[in-house]
PDB file of C-alpha atoms and ligand atoms in Angstrom:
ATOM      1  CA  UNK A  90      12.682 133.117-154.858  1.00  0.00           C
ATOM      2  CA  UNK A  91      11.090 130.418-152.810  1.00  0.00           C
ATOM      3  CA  UNK A  92       8.579 132.842-151.203  1.00  0.00           C
ATOM      4  CA  UNK A  93       7.114 133.310-154.694  1.00  0.00           C
ATOM      5  CA  UNK A  94       6.006 129.728-155.184  1.00  0.00           C
ATOM      6  CA  UNK A  95       2.214 129.029-154.515  1.00  0.00           C
ATOM      7  CA  UNK A  96       1.345 127.068-151.727  1.00  0.00           C
ATOM      8  CA  UNK A  97      -0.323 124.651-154.161  1.00  0.00           C
ATOM      9  CA  UNK A  98       3.156 123.548-155.160  1.00  0.00           C
ATOM     10  CA  UNK A  99       3.899 122.719-151.578  1.00  0.00           C
ATOM     11  CA  UNK A 100       0.717 121.688-150.399  1.00  0.00           C
ATOM     12  CA  UNK A 101      -0.711 118.143-151.193  1.00  0.00           C
ATOM     13  CA  UNK A 102      -4.305 117.317-151.678  1.00  0.00           C
ATOM     14  CA  UNK A 103      -4.356 115.957-148.046  1.00  0.00           C
ATOM     15  CA  UNK A 104      -3.123 119.561-146.911  1.00  0.00           C
ATOM     16  CA  UNK A 105       0.291 118.121-146.203  1.00  0.00           C
ATOM     17  CA  UNK A 106       3.682 119.399-147.000  1.00  0.00           C
ATOM     18  CA  UNK A 107       4.965 117.932-150.443  1.00  0.00           C
ATOM     19  CA  UNK A 108       8.499 118.811-149.575  1.00  0.00           C
ATOM     20  CA  UNK A 109      11.003 118.578-146.820  1.00  0.00           C
ATOM     21  CA  UNK A 110      11.255 121.797-144.892  1.00  0.00           C
ATOM     22  CA  UNK A 111      14.677 123.170-144.606  1.00  0.00           C
ATOM     23  CA  UNK A 112      16.550 125.724-142.703  1.00  0.00           C
ATOM     24  CA  UNK A 113      16.941 128.749-145.270  1.00  0.00           C
ATOM     25  CA  UNK A 114      20.366 129.724-143.787  1.00  0.00           C
ATOM     26  CA  UNK A 115      22.111 126.328-143.375  1.00  0.00           C
ATOM     27  CA  UNK A 116      19.943 123.892-145.037  1.00  0.00           C
ATOM     28  CA  UNK A 117      19.368 121.629-141.782  1.00  0.00           C
ATOM     29  CA  UNK A 118      16.113 119.700-142.254  1.00  0.00           C
ATOM     30  CA  UNK A 119      13.461 120.577-139.992  1.00  0.00           C
ATOM     31  CA  UNK A 120      10.656 118.442-141.229  1.00  0.00           C
ATOM     32  CA  UNK A 121      10.159 115.312-143.498  1.00  0.00           C
ATOM     33  CA  UNK A 122       7.658 115.729-146.465  1.00  0.00           C
ATOM     34  CA  UNK A 123       4.444 114.845-145.455  1.00  0.00           C
ATOM     35  CA  UNK A 124       4.649 115.288-141.580  1.00  0.00           C
ATOM     36  CA  UNK A 125       2.984 118.797-141.010  1.00  0.00           C
ATOM     37  CA  UNK A 126      -0.470 120.208-142.015  1.00  0.00           C
ATOM     38  CA  UNK A 127      -0.883 123.452-144.024  1.00  0.00           C
ATOM     39  CA  UNK A 128      -2.500 126.114-141.558  1.00  0.00           C
ATOM     40  CA  UNK A 129      -3.623 129.557-141.994  1.00  0.00           C
ATOM     41  CA  UNK A 130      -3.309 131.831-138.804  1.00  0.00           C
ATOM     42  CA  UNK A 131      -2.134 135.437-138.333  1.00  0.00           C
ATOM     43  CA  UNK A 132       0.949 135.150-136.186  1.00  0.00           C
ATOM     44  CA  UNK A 133       3.466 137.669-135.353  1.00  0.00           C
ATOM     45  CA  UNK A 134       7.081 136.729-135.622  1.00  0.00           C
ATOM     46  CA  UNK A 135      10.057 139.074-134.842  1.00  0.00           C
ATOM     47  CA  UNK A 136      12.577 139.568-137.552  1.00  0.00           C
ATOM     48  CA  UNK A 137      15.236 136.842-138.282  1.00  0.00           C
ATOM     49  CA  UNK A 138      18.361 137.064-136.058  1.00  0.00           C
ATOM     50  CA  UNK A 139      20.477 134.778-133.869  1.00  0.00           C
ATOM     51  CA  UNK A 140      19.175 133.332-130.828  1.00  0.00           C
ATOM     52  CA  UNK A 141      20.362 135.379-128.012  1.00  0.00           C
ATOM     53  CA  UNK A 142      18.878 138.632-129.299  1.00  0.00           C
ATOM     54  CA  UNK A 143      15.507 136.758-129.534  1.00  0.00           C
ATOM     55  CA  UNK A 144      15.503 135.906-125.991  1.00  0.00           C
ATOM     56  CA  UNK A 145      15.271 139.537-124.924  1.00  0.00           C
ATOM     57  CA  UNK A 146      11.909 139.517-126.472  1.00  0.00           C
ATOM     58  CA  UNK A 147      12.729 140.247-130.171  1.00  0.00           C
ATOM     59  CA  UNK A 148      12.097 143.698-130.490  1.00  0.00           C
ATOM     60  CA  UNK A 149       9.178 145.279-132.099  1.00  0.00           C
ATOM     61  CA  UNK A 150      10.157 144.604-135.815  1.00  0.00           C
ATOM     62  CA  UNK A 151       8.900 141.626-137.357  1.00  0.00           C
ATOM     63  CA  UNK A 152       6.247 140.140-139.673  1.00  0.00           C
ATOM     64  CA  UNK A 153       2.460 139.228-139.530  1.00  0.00           C
ATOM     65  CA  UNK A 154       2.591 135.929-141.393  1.00  0.00           C
ATOM     66  CA  UNK A 155      -0.383 133.883-142.300  1.00  0.00           C
ATOM     67  CA  UNK A 156       0.679 130.542-143.829  1.00  0.00           C
ATOM     68  CA  UNK A 157       2.332 127.752-141.702  1.00  0.00           C
ATOM     69  CA  UNK A 158       3.010 124.126-141.272  1.00  0.00           C
ATOM     70  CA  UNK A 159       1.121 122.985-138.136  1.00  0.00           C
ATOM     71  CA  UNK A 160       2.931 120.249-136.515  1.00  0.00           C
ATOM     72  CA  UNK A 161       1.136 118.528-133.364  1.00  0.00           C
ATOM     73  CA  UNK A 162       4.092 116.709-131.789  1.00  0.00           C
ATOM     74  CA  UNK A 163       7.513 118.116-131.172  1.00  0.00           C
ATOM     75  CA  UNK A 164       8.994 114.670-131.733  1.00  0.00           C
ATOM     76  CA  UNK A 165       7.693 115.227-135.445  1.00  0.00           C
ATOM     77  CA  UNK A 166      10.577 117.510-136.196  1.00  0.00           C
ATOM     78  CA  UNK A 167      13.784 116.333-137.382  1.00  0.00           C
ATOM     79  CA  UNK A 168      15.604 119.314-135.775  1.00  0.00           C
ATOM     80  CA  UNK A 169      14.449 121.857-134.184  1.00  0.00           C
ATOM     81  CA  UNK A 170      15.363 124.582-131.283  1.00  0.00           C
ATOM     82  CA  UNK A 171      13.550 126.856-129.166  1.00  0.00           C
ATOM     83  CA  UNK A 172      14.014 130.273-127.410  1.00  0.00           C
ATOM     84  CA  UNK A 173      13.322 130.910-123.920  1.00  0.00           C
ATOM     85  CA  UNK A 174       9.688 131.978-122.933  1.00  0.00           C
ATOM     86  CA  UNK A 175       8.698 135.195-124.122  1.00  0.00           C
ATOM     87  CA  UNK A 176       5.569 135.489-121.954  1.00  0.00           C
ATOM     88  CA  UNK A 177       3.609 132.315-123.043  1.00  0.00           C
ATOM     89  CA  UNK A 178       5.500 132.082-126.585  1.00  0.00           C
ATOM     90  CA  UNK A 179       8.257 130.070-127.608  1.00  0.00           C
ATOM     91  CA  UNK A 180       9.780 130.800-130.805  1.00  0.00           C
ATOM     92  CA  UNK A 181      11.152 127.832-133.156  1.00  0.00           C
ATOM     93  CA  UNK A 182      14.689 128.343-134.378  1.00  0.00           C
ATOM     94  CA  UNK A 183      17.148 126.178-136.341  1.00  0.00           C
ATOM     95  CA  UNK A 184      18.696 123.558-134.276  1.00  0.00           C
ATOM     96  CA  UNK A 185      22.053 123.893-136.102  1.00  0.00           C
ATOM     97  CA  UNK A 186      22.611 127.402-136.729  1.00  0.00           C
ATOM     98  CA  UNK A 187      20.079 129.068-134.162  1.00  0.00           C
ATOM     99  CA  UNK A 188      18.785 131.482-136.510  1.00  0.00           C
ATOM    100  CA  UNK A 189      15.166 132.334-136.219  1.00  0.00           C
ATOM    101  CA  UNK A 190      12.223 132.528-135.413  1.00  0.00           C
ATOM    102  CA  UNK A 191      11.162 129.938-138.048  1.00  0.00           C
ATOM    103  CA  UNK A 192       8.057 129.149-136.158  1.00  0.00           C
ATOM    104  CA  UNK A 193       5.657 129.951-133.209  1.00  0.00           C
ATOM    105  CA  UNK A 194       4.518 127.787-130.261  1.00  0.00           C
ATOM    106  CA  UNK A 195       2.058 129.008-127.378  1.00  0.00           C
ATOM    107  CA  UNK A 196       2.619 127.367-123.922  1.00  0.00           C
ATOM    108  CA  UNK A 197      -1.147 127.421-123.501  1.00  0.00           C
ATOM    109  CA  UNK A 198      -1.635 124.627-126.438  1.00  0.00           C
ATOM    110  CA  UNK A 199       1.016 122.026-126.051  1.00  0.00           C
ATOM    111  CA  UNK A 200      -0.252 120.337-129.274  1.00  0.00           C
ATOM    112  CA  UNK A 201       0.324 123.152-131.844  1.00  0.00           C
ATOM    113  CA  UNK A 202       3.922 124.019-133.394  1.00  0.00           C
ATOM    114  CA  UNK A 203       3.642 126.475-136.288  1.00  0.00           C
ATOM    115  CA  UNK A 204       6.519 127.046-138.769  1.00  0.00           C
ATOM    116  CA  UNK A 205       6.038 129.896-141.185  1.00  0.00           C
ATOM    117  CA  UNK A 206       6.167 129.083-144.771  1.00  0.00           C
ATOM    118  CA  UNK A 207       8.011 132.458-145.473  1.00  0.00           C
ATOM    119  CA  UNK A 208      10.935 131.580-142.927  1.00  0.00           C
ATOM    120  CA  UNK A 209      12.051 128.205-144.381  1.00  0.00           C
ATOM    121  CA  UNK A 210      12.983 126.654-147.614  1.00  0.00           C
ATOM    122  CA  UNK A 211      11.261 123.556-149.268  1.00  0.00           C
ATOM    123  CA  UNK A 212      13.005 120.877-151.306  1.00  0.00           C
TER     124      UNK A 212
HETATM  125 ZN1  LIG B 127      20.113 126.778-139.782  1.00  0.00          ZN
END
C-alpha cells in the first residue's frame, strides 16, 4: 500500500517531494518532483467522490488529514481542478477524472494549496 510508505521516502532533505504526485484513480500527473513542500497541518477533507457531489458541501463524512504537500503558486501544478467554493474553501480535484478532494485551498490565503499525501499516489 502506498499509504504505508513513511514520509522519509517521499520527502527530500530539503523537505520537498522526491517523487511525482499522481491521481490515484487515473494516474494523471498533479505535481512534478521537487515542486512542493512537506507540511503538517490538520485539515478536514470530505470522502473521495466525483466533483458534482462535492459542490453540495461534501457531506459530513471525511478524514482529518495531517500530512500535505504545500504549493504556493497554483501554476506549479501540472494538472489540477477545483470545486466550487464551499464557504471560503475550495477543494482540489484531479483535472482529468474530477475525483477528489485530493487537496484543500482557503480563499483567505491565496498562496497556500495543500495536497494530502493520503489522497494521491507517488511515482
Ligand atoms: Zn484522475
